[in-house]
Short mmCIF file of C-alpha atoms in Angstrom, two decimals:
data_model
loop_
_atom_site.label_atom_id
_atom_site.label_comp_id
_atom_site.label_asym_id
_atom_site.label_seq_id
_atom_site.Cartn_x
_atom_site.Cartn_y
_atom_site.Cartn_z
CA UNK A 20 -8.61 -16.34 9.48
CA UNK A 21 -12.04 -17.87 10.23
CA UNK A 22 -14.91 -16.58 12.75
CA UNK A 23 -17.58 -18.35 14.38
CA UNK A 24 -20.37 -16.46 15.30
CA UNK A 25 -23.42 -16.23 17.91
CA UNK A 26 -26.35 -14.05 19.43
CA UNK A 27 -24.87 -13.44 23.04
CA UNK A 28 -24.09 -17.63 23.77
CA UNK A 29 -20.65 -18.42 22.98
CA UNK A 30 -20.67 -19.83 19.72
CA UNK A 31 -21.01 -23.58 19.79
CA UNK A 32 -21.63 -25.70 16.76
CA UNK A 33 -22.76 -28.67 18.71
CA UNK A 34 -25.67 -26.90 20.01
CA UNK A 35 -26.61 -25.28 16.25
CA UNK A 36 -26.12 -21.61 17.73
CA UNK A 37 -22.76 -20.93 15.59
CA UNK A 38 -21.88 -19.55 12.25
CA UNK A 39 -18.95 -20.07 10.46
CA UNK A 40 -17.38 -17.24 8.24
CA UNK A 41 -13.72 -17.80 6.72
CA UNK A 42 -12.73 -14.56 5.94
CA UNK A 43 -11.52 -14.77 2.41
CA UNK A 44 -14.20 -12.91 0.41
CA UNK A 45 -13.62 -9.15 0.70
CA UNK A 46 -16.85 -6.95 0.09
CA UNK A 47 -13.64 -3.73 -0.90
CA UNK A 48 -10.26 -4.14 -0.77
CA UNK A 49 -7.63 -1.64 -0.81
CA UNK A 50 -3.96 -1.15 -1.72
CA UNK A 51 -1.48 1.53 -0.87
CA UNK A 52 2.19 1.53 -1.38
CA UNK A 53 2.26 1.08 2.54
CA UNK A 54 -0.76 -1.44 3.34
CA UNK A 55 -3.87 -3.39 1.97
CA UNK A 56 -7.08 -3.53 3.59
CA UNK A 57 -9.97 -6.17 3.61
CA UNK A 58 -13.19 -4.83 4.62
CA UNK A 59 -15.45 -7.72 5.12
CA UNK A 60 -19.57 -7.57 6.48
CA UNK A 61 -21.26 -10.54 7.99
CA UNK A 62 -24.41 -9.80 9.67
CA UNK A 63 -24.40 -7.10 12.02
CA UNK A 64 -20.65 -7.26 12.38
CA UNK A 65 -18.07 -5.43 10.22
CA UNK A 66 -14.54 -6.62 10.17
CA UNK A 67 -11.21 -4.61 8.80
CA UNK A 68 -8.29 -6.57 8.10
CA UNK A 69 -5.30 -4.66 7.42
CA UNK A 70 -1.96 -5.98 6.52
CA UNK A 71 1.70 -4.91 5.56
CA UNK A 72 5.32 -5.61 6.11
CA UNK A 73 7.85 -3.56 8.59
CA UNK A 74 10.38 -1.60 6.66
CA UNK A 75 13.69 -2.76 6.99
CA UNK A 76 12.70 -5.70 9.26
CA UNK A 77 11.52 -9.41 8.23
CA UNK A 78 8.20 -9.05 9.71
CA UNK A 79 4.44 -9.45 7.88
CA UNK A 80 1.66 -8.05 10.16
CA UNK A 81 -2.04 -8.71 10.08
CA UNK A 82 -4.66 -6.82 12.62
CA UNK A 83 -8.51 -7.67 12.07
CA UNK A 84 -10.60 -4.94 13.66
CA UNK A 85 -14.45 -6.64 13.98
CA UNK A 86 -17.16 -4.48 15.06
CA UNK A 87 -20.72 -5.01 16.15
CA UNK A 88 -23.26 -2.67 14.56
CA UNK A 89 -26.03 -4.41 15.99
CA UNK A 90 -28.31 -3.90 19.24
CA UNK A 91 -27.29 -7.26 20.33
CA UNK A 92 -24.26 -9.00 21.78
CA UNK A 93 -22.41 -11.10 19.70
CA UNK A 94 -20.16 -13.92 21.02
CA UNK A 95 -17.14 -14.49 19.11
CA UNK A 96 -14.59 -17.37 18.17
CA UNK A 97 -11.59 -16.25 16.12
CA UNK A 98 -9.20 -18.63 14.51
CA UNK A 99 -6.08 -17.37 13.17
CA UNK A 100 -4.33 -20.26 11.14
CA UNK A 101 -0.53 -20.05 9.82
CA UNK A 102 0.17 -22.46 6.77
CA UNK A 103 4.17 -23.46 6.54
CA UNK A 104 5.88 -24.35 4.00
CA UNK A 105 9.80 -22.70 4.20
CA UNK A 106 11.52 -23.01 0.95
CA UNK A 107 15.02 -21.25 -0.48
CA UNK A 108 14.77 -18.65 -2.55
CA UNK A 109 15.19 -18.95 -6.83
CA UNK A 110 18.70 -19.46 -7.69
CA UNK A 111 19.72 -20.36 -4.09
CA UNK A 112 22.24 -24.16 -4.48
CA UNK A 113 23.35 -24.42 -0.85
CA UNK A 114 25.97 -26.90 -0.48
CA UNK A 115 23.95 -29.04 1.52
CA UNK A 116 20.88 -29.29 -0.52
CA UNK A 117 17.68 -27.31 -0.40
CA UNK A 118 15.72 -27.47 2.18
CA UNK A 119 12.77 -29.62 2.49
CA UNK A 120 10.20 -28.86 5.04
CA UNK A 121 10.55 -27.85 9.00
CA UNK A 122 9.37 -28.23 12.17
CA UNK A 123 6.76 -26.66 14.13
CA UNK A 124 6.53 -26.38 17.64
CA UNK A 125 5.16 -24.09 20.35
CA UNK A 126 6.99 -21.93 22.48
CA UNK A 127 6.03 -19.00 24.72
CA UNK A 128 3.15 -19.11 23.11
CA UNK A 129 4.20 -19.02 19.46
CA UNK A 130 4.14 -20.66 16.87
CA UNK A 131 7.67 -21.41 15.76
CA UNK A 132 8.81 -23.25 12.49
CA UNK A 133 12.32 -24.54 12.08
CA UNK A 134 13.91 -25.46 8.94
CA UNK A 135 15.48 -29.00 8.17
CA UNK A 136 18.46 -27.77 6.81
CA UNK A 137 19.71 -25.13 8.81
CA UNK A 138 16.95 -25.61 12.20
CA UNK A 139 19.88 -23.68 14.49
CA UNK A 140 19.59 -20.48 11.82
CA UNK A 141 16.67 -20.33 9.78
CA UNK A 142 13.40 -20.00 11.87
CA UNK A 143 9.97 -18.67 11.31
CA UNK A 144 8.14 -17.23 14.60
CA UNK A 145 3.97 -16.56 14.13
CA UNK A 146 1.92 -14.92 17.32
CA UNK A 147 -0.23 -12.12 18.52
CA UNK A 148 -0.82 -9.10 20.84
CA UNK A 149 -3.17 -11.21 23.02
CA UNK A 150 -2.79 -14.69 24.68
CA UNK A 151 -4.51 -17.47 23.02
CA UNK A 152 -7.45 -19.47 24.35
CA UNK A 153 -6.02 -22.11 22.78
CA UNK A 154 -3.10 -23.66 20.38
CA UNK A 155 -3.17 -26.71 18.03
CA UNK A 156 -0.61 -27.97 15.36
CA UNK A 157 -1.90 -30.14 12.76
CA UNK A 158 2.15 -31.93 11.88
CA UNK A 159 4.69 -29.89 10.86
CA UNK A 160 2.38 -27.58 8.19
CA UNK A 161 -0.21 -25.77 9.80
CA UNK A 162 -0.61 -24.36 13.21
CA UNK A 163 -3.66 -22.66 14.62
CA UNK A 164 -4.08 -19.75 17.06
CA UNK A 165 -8.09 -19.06 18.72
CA UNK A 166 -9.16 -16.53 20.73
CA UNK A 167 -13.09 -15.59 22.23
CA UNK A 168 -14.86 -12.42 22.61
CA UNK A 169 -18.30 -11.09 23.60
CA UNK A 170 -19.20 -7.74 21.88
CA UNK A 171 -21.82 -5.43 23.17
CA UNK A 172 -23.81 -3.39 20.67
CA UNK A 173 -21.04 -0.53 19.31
CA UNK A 174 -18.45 -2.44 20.58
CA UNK A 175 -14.95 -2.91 18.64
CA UNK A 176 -12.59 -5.58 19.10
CA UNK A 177 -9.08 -5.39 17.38
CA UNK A 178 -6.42 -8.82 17.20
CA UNK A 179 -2.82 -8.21 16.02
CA UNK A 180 -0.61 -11.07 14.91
CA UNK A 181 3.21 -10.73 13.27
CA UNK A 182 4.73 -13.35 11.11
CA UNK A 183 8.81 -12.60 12.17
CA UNK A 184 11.22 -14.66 9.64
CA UNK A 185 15.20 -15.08 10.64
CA UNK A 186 17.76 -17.02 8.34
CA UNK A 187 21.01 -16.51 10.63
CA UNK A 188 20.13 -16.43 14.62
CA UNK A 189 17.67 -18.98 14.51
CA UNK A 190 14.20 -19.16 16.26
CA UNK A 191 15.28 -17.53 19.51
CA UNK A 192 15.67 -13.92 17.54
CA UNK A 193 12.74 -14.62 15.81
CA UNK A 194 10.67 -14.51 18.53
CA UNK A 195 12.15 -11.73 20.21
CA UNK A 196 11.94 -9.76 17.05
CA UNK A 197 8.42 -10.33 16.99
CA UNK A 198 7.59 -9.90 20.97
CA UNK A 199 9.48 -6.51 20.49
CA UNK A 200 7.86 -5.15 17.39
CA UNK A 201 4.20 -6.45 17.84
CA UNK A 202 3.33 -3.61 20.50
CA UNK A 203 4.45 -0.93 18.09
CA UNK A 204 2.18 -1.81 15.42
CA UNK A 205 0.67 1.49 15.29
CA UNK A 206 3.43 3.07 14.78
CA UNK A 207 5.50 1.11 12.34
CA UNK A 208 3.00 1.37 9.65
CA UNK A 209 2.55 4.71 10.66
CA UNK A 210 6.42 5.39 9.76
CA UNK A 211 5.96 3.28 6.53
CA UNK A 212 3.02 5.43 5.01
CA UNK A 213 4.96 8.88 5.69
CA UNK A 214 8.18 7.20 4.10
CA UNK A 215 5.81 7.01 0.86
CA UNK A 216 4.69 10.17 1.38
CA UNK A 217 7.90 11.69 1.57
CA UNK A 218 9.17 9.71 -1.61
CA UNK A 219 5.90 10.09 -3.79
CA UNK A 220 4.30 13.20 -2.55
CA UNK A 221 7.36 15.40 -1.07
CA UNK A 222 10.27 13.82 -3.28
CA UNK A 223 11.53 15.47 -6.88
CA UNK A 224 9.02 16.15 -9.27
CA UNK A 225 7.99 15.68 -13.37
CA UNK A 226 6.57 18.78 -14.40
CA UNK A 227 5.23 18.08 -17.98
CA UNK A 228 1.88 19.00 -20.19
CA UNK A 229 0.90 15.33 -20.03
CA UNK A 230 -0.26 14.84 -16.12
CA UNK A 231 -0.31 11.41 -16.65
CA UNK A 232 3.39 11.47 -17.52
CA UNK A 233 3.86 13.09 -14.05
CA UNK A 234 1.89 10.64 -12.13
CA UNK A 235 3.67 7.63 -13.07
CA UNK A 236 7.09 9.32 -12.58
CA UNK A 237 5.66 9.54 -8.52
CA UNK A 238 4.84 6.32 -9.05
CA UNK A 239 7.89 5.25 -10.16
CA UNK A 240 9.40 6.79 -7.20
CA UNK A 241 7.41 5.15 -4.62
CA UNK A 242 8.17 1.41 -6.97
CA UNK A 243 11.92 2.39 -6.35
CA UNK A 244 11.15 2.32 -2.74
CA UNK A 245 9.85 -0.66 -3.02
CA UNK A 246 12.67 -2.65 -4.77
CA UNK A 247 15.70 -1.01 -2.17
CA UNK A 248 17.12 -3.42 -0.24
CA UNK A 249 19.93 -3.89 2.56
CA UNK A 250 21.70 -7.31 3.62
CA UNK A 251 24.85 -7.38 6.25
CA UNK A 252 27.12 -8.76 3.46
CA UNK A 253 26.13 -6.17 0.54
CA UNK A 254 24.73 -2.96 2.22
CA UNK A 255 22.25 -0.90 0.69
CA UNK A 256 21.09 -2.06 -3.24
CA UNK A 257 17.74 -2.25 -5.04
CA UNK A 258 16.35 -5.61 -6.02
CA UNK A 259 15.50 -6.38 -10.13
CA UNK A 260 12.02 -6.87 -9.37
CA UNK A 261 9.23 -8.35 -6.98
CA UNK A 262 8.26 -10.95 -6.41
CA UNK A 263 10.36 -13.12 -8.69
CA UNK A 264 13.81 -10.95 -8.97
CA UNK A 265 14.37 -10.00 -5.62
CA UNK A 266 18.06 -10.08 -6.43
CA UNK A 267 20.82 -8.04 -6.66
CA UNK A 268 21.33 -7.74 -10.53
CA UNK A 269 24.10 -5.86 -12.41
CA UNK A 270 21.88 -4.66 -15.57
CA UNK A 271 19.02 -3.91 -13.66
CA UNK A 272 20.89 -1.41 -12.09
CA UNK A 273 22.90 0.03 -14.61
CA UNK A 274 20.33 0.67 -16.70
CA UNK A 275 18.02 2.61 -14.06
CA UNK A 276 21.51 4.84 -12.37
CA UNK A 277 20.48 8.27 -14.68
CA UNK A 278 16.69 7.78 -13.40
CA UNK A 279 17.92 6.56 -9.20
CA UNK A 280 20.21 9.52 -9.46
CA UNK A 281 17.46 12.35 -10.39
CA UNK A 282 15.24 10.34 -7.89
CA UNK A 283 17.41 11.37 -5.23
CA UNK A 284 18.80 7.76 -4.33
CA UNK A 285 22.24 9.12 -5.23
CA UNK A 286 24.30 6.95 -2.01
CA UNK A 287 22.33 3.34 -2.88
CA UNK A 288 23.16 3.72 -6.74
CA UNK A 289 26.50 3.91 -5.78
CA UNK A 290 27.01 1.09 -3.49
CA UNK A 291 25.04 -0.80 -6.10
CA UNK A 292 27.49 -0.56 -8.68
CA UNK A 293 30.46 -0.82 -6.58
CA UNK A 294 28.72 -4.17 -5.28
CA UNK A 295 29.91 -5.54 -8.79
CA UNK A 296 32.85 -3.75 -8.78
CA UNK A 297 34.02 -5.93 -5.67
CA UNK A 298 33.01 -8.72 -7.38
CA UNK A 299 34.16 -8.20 -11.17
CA UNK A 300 36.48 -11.39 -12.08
CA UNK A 301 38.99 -11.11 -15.15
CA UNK A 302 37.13 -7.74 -16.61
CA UNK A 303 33.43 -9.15 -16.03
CA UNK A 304 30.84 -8.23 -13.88
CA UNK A 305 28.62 -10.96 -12.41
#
């Protein structure tokens, strides 16, 4: 995201009353097993970007909250840009190749990617909570949402925009996933940071003489969170790792049943092991 700034005009680079700020130096950032915040300053204006992804649902959000602490007006120009690039996931040979690149288009509004290799299925819908002032598309990579605001001294502004992915209904659900679940922003991440609480603060506990023993077995607890995953064909299973294992693997889960079982994820560990149970060929598991 970028802002251009001004002193009560709207900004205007042509006339030498604009600033330009790309928001990609954070004065604090912050990570929780639920979000991460950007706190940026620039002049008189404080901005709080805060991001994190739905549970259980293929959609990233992103809100910027700016803020004018100032006893003037400042004139905004916000540019929210989406960068494209859809690839298949490690290990993934589909019969017909892998895919290389997509299109982009606009539609209601949003910015919508289709992939070259499956463009009826796998789709990649990017928009916001308000309508832009304008749209652009630079090809098939990089698409650009901007929107304009004047704030009075004290005044807070908030944008919203969702990222919605699908890889079996195509672009059509993508969007409607994300025109559905963008107005309950608030309360998705809401729902996400008690889940954590639940599973790191109200879930089993390691009671021990070494209290750092006993924090990292909450942690560990909130990581297994993390790592659970569901998918139509397999049902409920946790992944070998993030970001690069985000697989269902056999070892990985044998090896962590005795610690998933006092953890309280008693029904997953068991549909994880009976995934390779289904699939064991001549005596082996995959």
């Amino acid at each position: 995201m970028s802002l251009i700034t001004s002193l009560g005009d709207i900004p205007d680079p042509r006339r030498g009353n604009a600033q330009r700020h790309d928001l990609l130096d954070a004065e604090r950032f912050t990570q929780t097993f639920a979000d991460v915040t950007f706190e940026h300053r620039l002049g008189s204006l404080a901005g709080t970007r805060r991001d994190f992804a739905v549970q259980d649902a293929p959609v990233l959000f992103t809100a910027l909250a700016l803020r004018n602490d100032g006893d003037t007006p400042q004139s905004v120009r916000l540019t929210f840009s989406a960068f494209f690039d859809l690839k298949d996931a490690w290990f993934v040979h589909p019969e017909s190749g892998r895919n290389q690149g997509q299109r982009l288009v606009v539609e209601r509004e949003r910015l919508v990617a289709r992939a070259h290799r499956a463009p009826d299925r796998w789709a990649v819908a990017v928009g916001g909570d308000q309508p832009p002032q304008s749209i652009s598309l630079a090809g098939d990579t990089v698409g650009q949402l901007v929107y304009a605001a004047t704030l009075a001294p004290g005044a807070e502004h908030v944008w919203t925009f969702a990222v919605a992915a699908e890889y079996e209904k195509g672009a059509q659900t993508a969007i409607d996933r994300l025109d559905a679940l963008l107005p309950r922003h608030d309360a998705l991440l809401a729902e996400k940071g008690e889940l954590y609480q639940r599973v790191a603060v109200q879930g089993p506990r390691l009671h021990c003489p070494d209290p750092t023993l006993a924090a990292a077995f909450a942690l560990a607890l909130a990581n297994m969170q993390l790592l659970e995953a569901e998918s139509l064909a397999l049902g409920r299973y946790f992944y070998a790792g993030l970001e690069n294992f985000p697989f269902w693997f056999s070892n990985d889960g044998a090896y962590s049943t005795a610690g998933l079982l006092a953890a309280g994820y008693g029904d997953v560990v068991k549909n994880h092991l009976r995934i390779g149970q289904r699939l064991a060929e001549a005596g082996r598991v995959p």
